[in-house]
Amino acid sequence: MATRTGAWAAVAAAAVVAVLSAALSLYGSPLDAVLKRAFSLHNAHSVKGMEDALQLVRNIVPPLTAKKHKGQDGRVGVVGGCREYTGAPYFAAISALKVGADLSHVFCTQEAAPVIKAYSPELIVHPVLDSPDAVHDVGKWLPRLHALVVGPGLGRDDVLLSNVKDILEASKARGIPIVIDADGLWLIAQQPALIQGYQKAVLTPNHVEFSRLSEAVLGDPLDGQDRRGAVLRLSQALGNVTVVQKGERDVISDGKQVLECSQEGSGRRCGGQGDLLSGSLGVLVHWALQAGPERTDGFSPLLVAAFGACTLTRQCSHQAFQKHGRSTTTTDMIAEVGPAFSRLFET
Ligand SMILES: *[C@@H]1O[C@H](CO)[C@@H](O)[C@H](O)[C@H]1NC(C)=O
């Protein structure tokens, strides 16, 4: 019961932030002072807020029981991997497995496939993304997938992007949740209509990707002062698609509420951390949607999933850095997924 009350307090706090941010977008800077006060209030409660939000993540984690069959806890597909980039799709797909997916697929180009297979015997790798039948080849797997992660190591080749566009349309038609990162976001910035209004999508832009999207969707370069307002506005402009702006703190919005993740991470910014986030998010989005809004106490399931993936990624980074310091790489962080997950979510 205490948890429930706490969670509602968090909902209320987030709602206040959301309403004030929306107000600022309507009335401009005169509300700045009010907003700042509300935000510092919000910050004063943020440790408790974080704890409440963590409890919501715990609520969506499916129990491990002997009764389940293979695949029930998640079959995730990663769309990406080309001649230049093979690490990113590997990191995303292996992270999904380590977080708890039962099966992890990679849909990549023909050239990238043997390389990704050689990294790991645990992934199912399909060399189809540059084939003339790419959409059909990926499409026949869609009925078996619970979530798609689009973009890690995708690159910007026109043929690939055109195939990915059709894969996105096919996935939307089936109602499959889609996490979009990296060059998948580049595609969305070119054609925002691709994702407009699809409320089972989560975008995970870094600073540069966020500015590009903002510019494309709102015609506005990023306002650096008001990150919460900027993320809320972008989400709303996209029809309440969930947006996770990665940064010193991660800011997450579903167009209604704004959550912030400030779990301690590390100072390392090596490539690949974003793939850990997008891969984990693929699994958590599935779990959250399966659990339903009762388990997330009124919060949108995707918001809770995003908060969980951000927290987990930061905790992995923190733990890896304690062991490896400056030499920490994404591989070290992925090795921490198990212990970080139990520390955060298994109580
Ligand atoms: C998005 O959420 C806002 C705030 O709740 C709501 O006013 C708006 O109608 C929603 N938009 C869509 C497209 O659902």
Coordinates of C-alpha atoms and ligand atoms in Angstrom, one line a residue:
M1 CA 0.0 0.0 0.0
A2 CA 2.8 2.4 0.9
T3 CA 4.3 1.7 -2.5
R4 CA 1.0 2.5 -4.2
T5 CA 0.8 5.8 -2.4
G6 CA 4.3 6.6 -3.2
A7 CA 3.8 5.8 -6.9
W8 CA 0.8 8.1 -7.0
A9 CA 2.9 10.8 -5.5
A10 CA 5.4 10.3 -8.3
V11 CA 2.5 10.4 -10.8
A12 CA 1.3 13.7 -9.3
A13 CA 4.8 15.2 -9.3
A14 CA 5.4 14.2 -12.9
A15 CA 2.0 15.6 -13.9
V16 CA 2.8 18.9 -12.3
V17 CA 6.0 19.0 -14.3
A18 CA 4.1 18.1 -17.4
V19 CA 1.4 20.7 -17.0
L20 CA 3.9 23.4 -16.2
S21 CA 6.1 22.5 -19.2
A22 CA 3.1 22.6 -21.4
A23 CA 2.2 26.0 -19.9
L24 CA 5.7 27.3 -20.7
S25 CA 5.3 26.2 -24.3
L26 CA 2.1 28.2 -24.5
Y27 CA 3.0 31.3 -22.7
G28 CA 6.8 31.6 -23.0
S29 CA 9.3 32.9 -20.6
P30 CA 7.2 34.8 -18.0
L31 CA 6.5 31.4 -16.4
D32 CA 10.2 30.7 -16.1
A33 CA 10.4 31.5 -12.4
V34 CA 7.4 29.4 -11.5
L35 CA 8.7 26.6 -13.5
K36 CA 12.2 26.7 -11.9
R37 CA 10.6 26.6 -8.5
A38 CA 8.5 23.6 -9.4
F39 CA 11.5 21.9 -10.9
S40 CA 13.7 22.4 -7.8
L41 CA 10.8 21.1 -5.7
H42 CA 10.6 18.2 -8.0
N43 CA 14.4 17.7 -7.7
A44 CA 14.2 17.7 -3.9
H45 CA 11.9 14.7 -4.2
S46 CA 13.8 13.1 -7.0
V47 CA 15.5 10.4 -5.0
K48 CA 12.1 9.2 -3.7
G49 CA 10.6 9.7 -7.1
M50 CA 13.4 7.4 -8.6
E51 CA 12.7 4.8 -5.9
D52 CA 8.9 4.8 -6.8
A53 CA 9.6 4.6 -10.5
L54 CA 12.0 1.7 -9.8
Q55 CA 9.2 -0.1 -8.0
L56 CA 7.0 0.2 -11.1
V57 CA 9.8 -1.4 -13.2
R58 CA 10.0 -4.3 -10.7
N59 CA 6.2 -4.8 -11.2
I60 CA 6.7 -5.5 -14.9
V61 CA 9.5 -8.1 -14.6
P62 CA 8.0 -11.5 -15.3
P63 CA 8.8 -14.1 -12.6
L64 CA 11.1 -17.0 -13.7
T65 CA 9.0 -20.2 -13.4
A66 CA 9.4 -23.7 -14.7
K67 CA 6.0 -23.6 -16.3
K68 CA 7.0 -21.3 -19.2
H69 CA 8.0 -22.3 -22.6
K70 CA 10.9 -20.9 -24.7
G71 CA 10.1 -17.5 -26.2
Q72 CA 7.5 -16.4 -23.7
D73 CA 9.7 -13.9 -22.0
G74 CA 10.5 -12.2 -25.2
R75 CA 11.6 -12.7 -28.8
V76 CA 13.4 -9.5 -29.9
G77 CA 14.6 -8.5 -33.4
V78 CA 17.4 -6.0 -34.0
V79 CA 17.3 -4.4 -37.5
G80 CA 20.8 -3.1 -38.3
G81 CA 24.3 -4.2 -39.1
C82 CA 26.1 -3.4 -42.4
R83 CA 29.6 -3.5 -43.9
E84 CA 30.9 -0.8 -41.6
Y85 CA 29.0 -1.5 -38.4
T86 CA 28.8 -4.9 -36.8
G87 CA 29.4 -4.1 -33.2
A88 CA 26.2 -2.1 -32.5
P89 CA 23.7 -4.7 -33.6
Y90 CA 25.6 -7.3 -31.6
F91 CA 25.6 -5.2 -28.5
A92 CA 21.9 -4.5 -28.8
A93 CA 21.0 -8.1 -29.4
I94 CA 23.2 -9.6 -26.7
S95 CA 21.9 -7.0 -24.2
A96 CA 18.3 -8.1 -24.9
L97 CA 19.3 -11.7 -24.2
K98 CA 21.2 -10.8 -21.0
V99 CA 18.3 -8.8 -19.7
G100 CA 16.0 -11.7 -20.1
A101 CA 14.7 -12.2 -23.7
D102 CA 14.6 -15.8 -24.7
L103 CA 15.5 -15.3 -28.3
S104 CA 17.4 -12.5 -30.0
H105 CA 17.4 -12.0 -33.8
V106 CA 19.6 -9.8 -35.9
F107 CA 18.4 -8.7 -39.4
C108 CA 21.5 -7.3 -41.1
T109 CA 23.2 -7.2 -44.5
Q110 CA 24.7 -10.3 -46.1
E111 CA 28.3 -9.1 -45.5
A112 CA 27.7 -8.3 -41.8
A113 CA 26.1 -11.6 -40.9
P114 CA 29.1 -13.9 -40.7
V115 CA 30.9 -11.3 -38.6
I116 CA 28.0 -10.9 -36.1
K117 CA 27.6 -14.7 -36.0
A118 CA 31.2 -15.1 -35.1
Y119 CA 30.9 -12.7 -32.2
S120 CA 28.2 -15.0 -30.6
P121 CA 26.6 -18.4 -31.0
E122 CA 23.7 -17.1 -29.0
L123 CA 22.1 -14.8 -31.6
I124 CA 20.0 -15.8 -34.6
V125 CA 21.4 -13.8 -37.5
H126 CA 19.6 -13.3 -40.8
P127 CA 21.6 -11.9 -43.8
V128 CA 18.6 -10.3 -45.4
L129 CA 18.6 -6.5 -45.0
D130 CA 20.2 -5.7 -48.4
S131 CA 18.4 -8.5 -50.3
P132 CA 15.7 -7.5 -52.9
D133 CA 13.2 -9.5 -50.8
A134 CA 14.3 -7.9 -47.5
V135 CA 10.8 -6.8 -46.5
H136 CA 9.4 -10.3 -47.2
D137 CA 12.3 -12.0 -45.5
V138 CA 12.0 -9.9 -42.3
G139 CA 8.2 -9.8 -42.6
K140 CA 7.8 -13.6 -42.2
W141 CA 9.5 -13.4 -38.8
L142 CA 7.4 -10.5 -37.6
P143 CA 4.5 -12.7 -36.3
R144 CA 7.0 -14.3 -34.0
L145 CA 8.6 -11.2 -32.6
H146 CA 7.5 -9.3 -29.5
A147 CA 9.6 -6.1 -30.1
L148 CA 11.8 -4.6 -32.8
V149 CA 14.9 -2.5 -32.2
V150 CA 15.6 -0.5 -35.3
G151 CA 18.8 1.3 -36.1
P152 CA 22.0 0.0 -34.3
G153 CA 24.7 -0.2 -37.0
L154 CA 22.2 0.5 -39.8
G155 CA 24.2 3.2 -41.7
R156 CA 22.6 5.5 -44.2
D157 CA 22.6 3.6 -47.4
D158 CA 19.5 4.5 -49.4
V159 CA 18.6 0.9 -50.3
L160 CA 18.8 -0.2 -46.7
L161 CA 16.8 2.8 -45.4
S162 CA 14.1 2.1 -48.0
N163 CA 13.9 -1.5 -46.9
V164 CA 13.7 -0.4 -43.2
K165 CA 11.0 2.0 -44.1
D166 CA 8.9 -0.9 -45.4
I167 CA 9.8 -3.0 -42.4
L168 CA 8.6 -0.2 -40.1
E169 CA 5.3 -0.1 -42.0
A170 CA 4.8 -3.8 -41.8
S171 CA 5.7 -3.9 -38.0
K172 CA 3.2 -1.0 -37.3
A173 CA 0.5 -2.9 -39.2
R174 CA 1.0 -5.8 -36.8
G175 CA 1.2 -3.6 -33.7
I176 CA 4.7 -4.6 -32.8
P177 CA 6.5 -2.3 -30.3
I178 CA 9.4 -0.5 -32.0
V179 CA 12.5 1.0 -30.3
I180 CA 14.3 3.4 -32.7
D181 CA 17.9 4.5 -32.3
A182 CA 21.0 5.7 -34.2
D183 CA 20.5 5.8 -38.0
G184 CA 17.0 4.7 -37.5
L185 CA 16.4 8.1 -36.0
W186 CA 18.1 9.7 -39.0
L187 CA 15.5 8.0 -41.2
I188 CA 12.7 9.3 -38.9
A189 CA 14.2 12.8 -39.1
Q190 CA 13.8 12.5 -42.9
Q191 CA 10.3 11.1 -42.7
P192 CA 8.6 11.8 -39.4
A193 CA 5.3 10.5 -40.8
L194 CA 6.8 7.0 -40.6
I195 CA 6.3 7.0 -36.8
Q196 CA 3.8 9.8 -36.3
G197 CA 1.1 8.8 -33.9
Y198 CA 2.4 5.2 -33.4
Q199 CA 2.2 5.0 -29.6
K200 CA 4.1 1.7 -29.4
A201 CA 7.3 3.5 -30.5
V202 CA 10.1 4.7 -28.3
L203 CA 12.8 6.9 -29.8
T204 CA 16.2 7.1 -28.0
P205 CA 18.0 10.1 -29.4
N206 CA 21.3 11.5 -28.0
H207 CA 21.8 15.3 -28.1
V208 CA 22.6 15.6 -31.8
E209 CA 19.9 13.2 -32.9
F210 CA 17.4 15.0 -30.6
S211 CA 18.2 18.4 -32.2
R212 CA 17.9 16.9 -35.7
L213 CA 14.5 15.5 -34.8
S214 CA 13.3 18.7 -33.2
E215 CA 14.3 20.6 -36.2
A216 CA 12.6 18.2 -38.5
V217 CA 9.3 17.9 -36.5
L218 CA 9.0 21.3 -34.9
G219 CA 11.2 23.4 -37.1
D220 CA 12.9 24.4 -33.9
P221 CA 16.5 23.9 -33.0
L222 CA 16.9 22.6 -29.4
D223 CA 16.3 25.0 -26.5
G224 CA 19.2 24.0 -24.2
Q225 CA 17.6 25.5 -21.1
D226 CA 14.4 23.5 -20.8
R227 CA 15.2 19.9 -21.6
R228 CA 12.0 18.6 -20.0
G229 CA 9.9 21.0 -22.0
A230 CA 11.7 20.2 -25.2
V231 CA 11.3 16.4 -24.8
L232 CA 7.6 16.8 -23.9
R233 CA 7.0 19.0 -26.9
L234 CA 8.8 16.6 -29.3
S235 CA 6.8 13.7 -28.0
Q236 CA 3.5 15.5 -28.4
A237 CA 4.4 16.8 -31.8
L238 CA 5.0 13.2 -32.8
G239 CA 1.5 12.2 -31.5
N240 CA 2.7 11.1 -28.0
V241 CA 5.4 8.7 -29.2
T242 CA 7.7 8.0 -26.2
V243 CA 11.0 10.0 -26.4
V244 CA 14.1 9.2 -24.3
Q245 CA 16.6 12.0 -24.6
K246 CA 19.9 10.6 -23.4
G247 CA 22.3 12.8 -21.6
E248 CA 23.9 13.7 -18.3
R249 CA 20.4 12.9 -17.0
D250 CA 18.0 11.0 -19.3
V251 CA 14.7 12.8 -19.8
I252 CA 11.8 10.6 -20.8
S253 CA 8.3 11.7 -22.0
D254 CA 5.2 10.1 -23.4
G255 CA 3.6 13.4 -24.2
K256 CA 1.8 13.5 -20.9
Q257 CA 4.4 13.0 -18.2
V258 CA 8.1 13.7 -17.9
L259 CA 10.4 11.4 -16.0
E260 CA 14.0 11.9 -15.4
C261 CA 16.6 9.2 -14.7
S262 CA 19.7 10.4 -12.8
Q263 CA 20.9 7.0 -11.6
E264 CA 24.7 7.3 -11.1
G265 CA 26.6 6.0 -14.1
S266 CA 30.2 6.8 -15.0
G267 CA 32.2 9.4 -16.9
R268 CA 32.9 6.9 -19.7
R269 CA 31.2 7.7 -23.0
C270 CA 32.5 4.9 -25.1
G271 CA 30.6 3.8 -28.2
G272 CA 28.0 1.0 -27.7
Q273 CA 26.3 2.2 -24.5
G274 CA 23.4 3.4 -26.5
D275 CA 23.1 -0.1 -28.0
L276 CA 22.9 -1.6 -24.4
L277 CA 20.1 0.8 -23.8
S278 CA 18.1 0.1 -27.0
G279 CA 18.5 -3.7 -26.6
S280 CA 17.4 -3.7 -23.0
L281 CA 14.5 -1.4 -23.9
G282 CA 13.3 -3.9 -26.5
V283 CA 12.8 -6.5 -23.8
L284 CA 11.4 -4.1 -21.2
V285 CA 8.9 -2.6 -23.6
H286 CA 7.5 -6.1 -24.2
W287 CA 7.3 -6.9 -20.5
A288 CA 5.6 -3.6 -19.7
L289 CA 3.0 -4.0 -22.4
Q290 CA 2.4 -7.6 -21.3
A291 CA 2.0 -6.5 -17.7
G292 CA -0.4 -3.7 -18.6
P293 CA -1.3 -0.4 -17.0
E294 CA -2.5 -1.8 -13.7
R295 CA 1.0 -3.0 -12.9
T296 CA 2.4 0.4 -13.8
D297 CA 0.0 2.3 -11.6
G298 CA -1.4 4.6 -14.2
F299 CA 1.9 5.4 -15.9
S300 CA 2.3 4.5 -19.5
P301 CA 4.0 1.1 -19.8
L302 CA 6.5 2.5 -22.3
L303 CA 7.5 5.3 -19.9
V304 CA 8.2 2.7 -17.2
A305 CA 10.1 0.5 -19.6
A306 CA 12.2 3.4 -20.7
F307 CA 12.9 4.4 -17.2
G308 CA 14.0 0.8 -16.4
A309 CA 16.3 0.6 -19.4
C310 CA 18.0 4.0 -18.6
T311 CA 18.5 3.0 -15.0
L312 CA 19.9 -0.4 -15.9
T313 CA 22.3 1.0 -18.5
R314 CA 23.6 3.6 -16.0
Q315 CA 24.0 1.0 -13.2
C316 CA 26.0 -1.3 -15.6
S317 CA 28.2 1.6 -16.5
H318 CA 28.7 2.4 -12.9
Q319 CA 29.6 -1.1 -11.9
A320 CA 31.9 -1.7 -14.9
F321 CA 33.7 1.6 -14.1
Q322 CA 34.4 0.5 -10.5
K323 CA 36.2 -2.5 -11.8
H324 CA 37.9 -1.2 -15.0
G325 CA 38.1 2.6 -14.6
R326 CA 39.2 4.4 -17.6
S327 CA 39.6 1.3 -19.7
T328 CA 35.9 0.5 -19.3
T329 CA 34.2 -0.5 -22.6
T330 CA 30.7 -1.6 -23.6
T331 CA 31.7 -5.3 -23.3
D332 CA 32.6 -4.6 -19.6
M333 CA 29.2 -3.0 -19.1
I334 CA 27.3 -5.8 -20.7
A335 CA 29.1 -8.2 -18.3
E336 CA 27.4 -6.3 -15.5
V337 CA 23.8 -6.6 -16.8
G338 CA 23.1 -9.7 -14.6
P339 CA 24.3 -8.3 -11.3
A340 CA 23.0 -4.8 -12.0
F341 CA 19.6 -6.1 -12.9
S342 CA 19.3 -8.1 -9.7
R343 CA 20.5 -5.2 -7.6
L344 CA 18.0 -2.9 -9.1
F345 CA 15.0 -5.0 -9.8
E346 CA 15.1 -8.2 -7.9
T347 CA 14.2 -7.7 -4.3
Ligands
LIG1 C1 -1.2 13.4 -26.3 O1 -1.3 13.7 -24.9 C2 -1.8 14.9 -24.6 C3 -1.8 15.1 -23.1 O2 -2.5 14.1 -22.4 C4 -3.3 15.0 -25.2 O3 -3.8 16.3 -24.9 C5 -3.2 14.8 -26.6 O4 -4.5 14.7 -27.2 C6 -2.5 13.4 -27.0 N1 -2.3 13.3 -28.4 C7 -2.6 12.2 -29.0 C8 -2.4 12.2 -30.5 O5 -3.1 11.2 -28.5

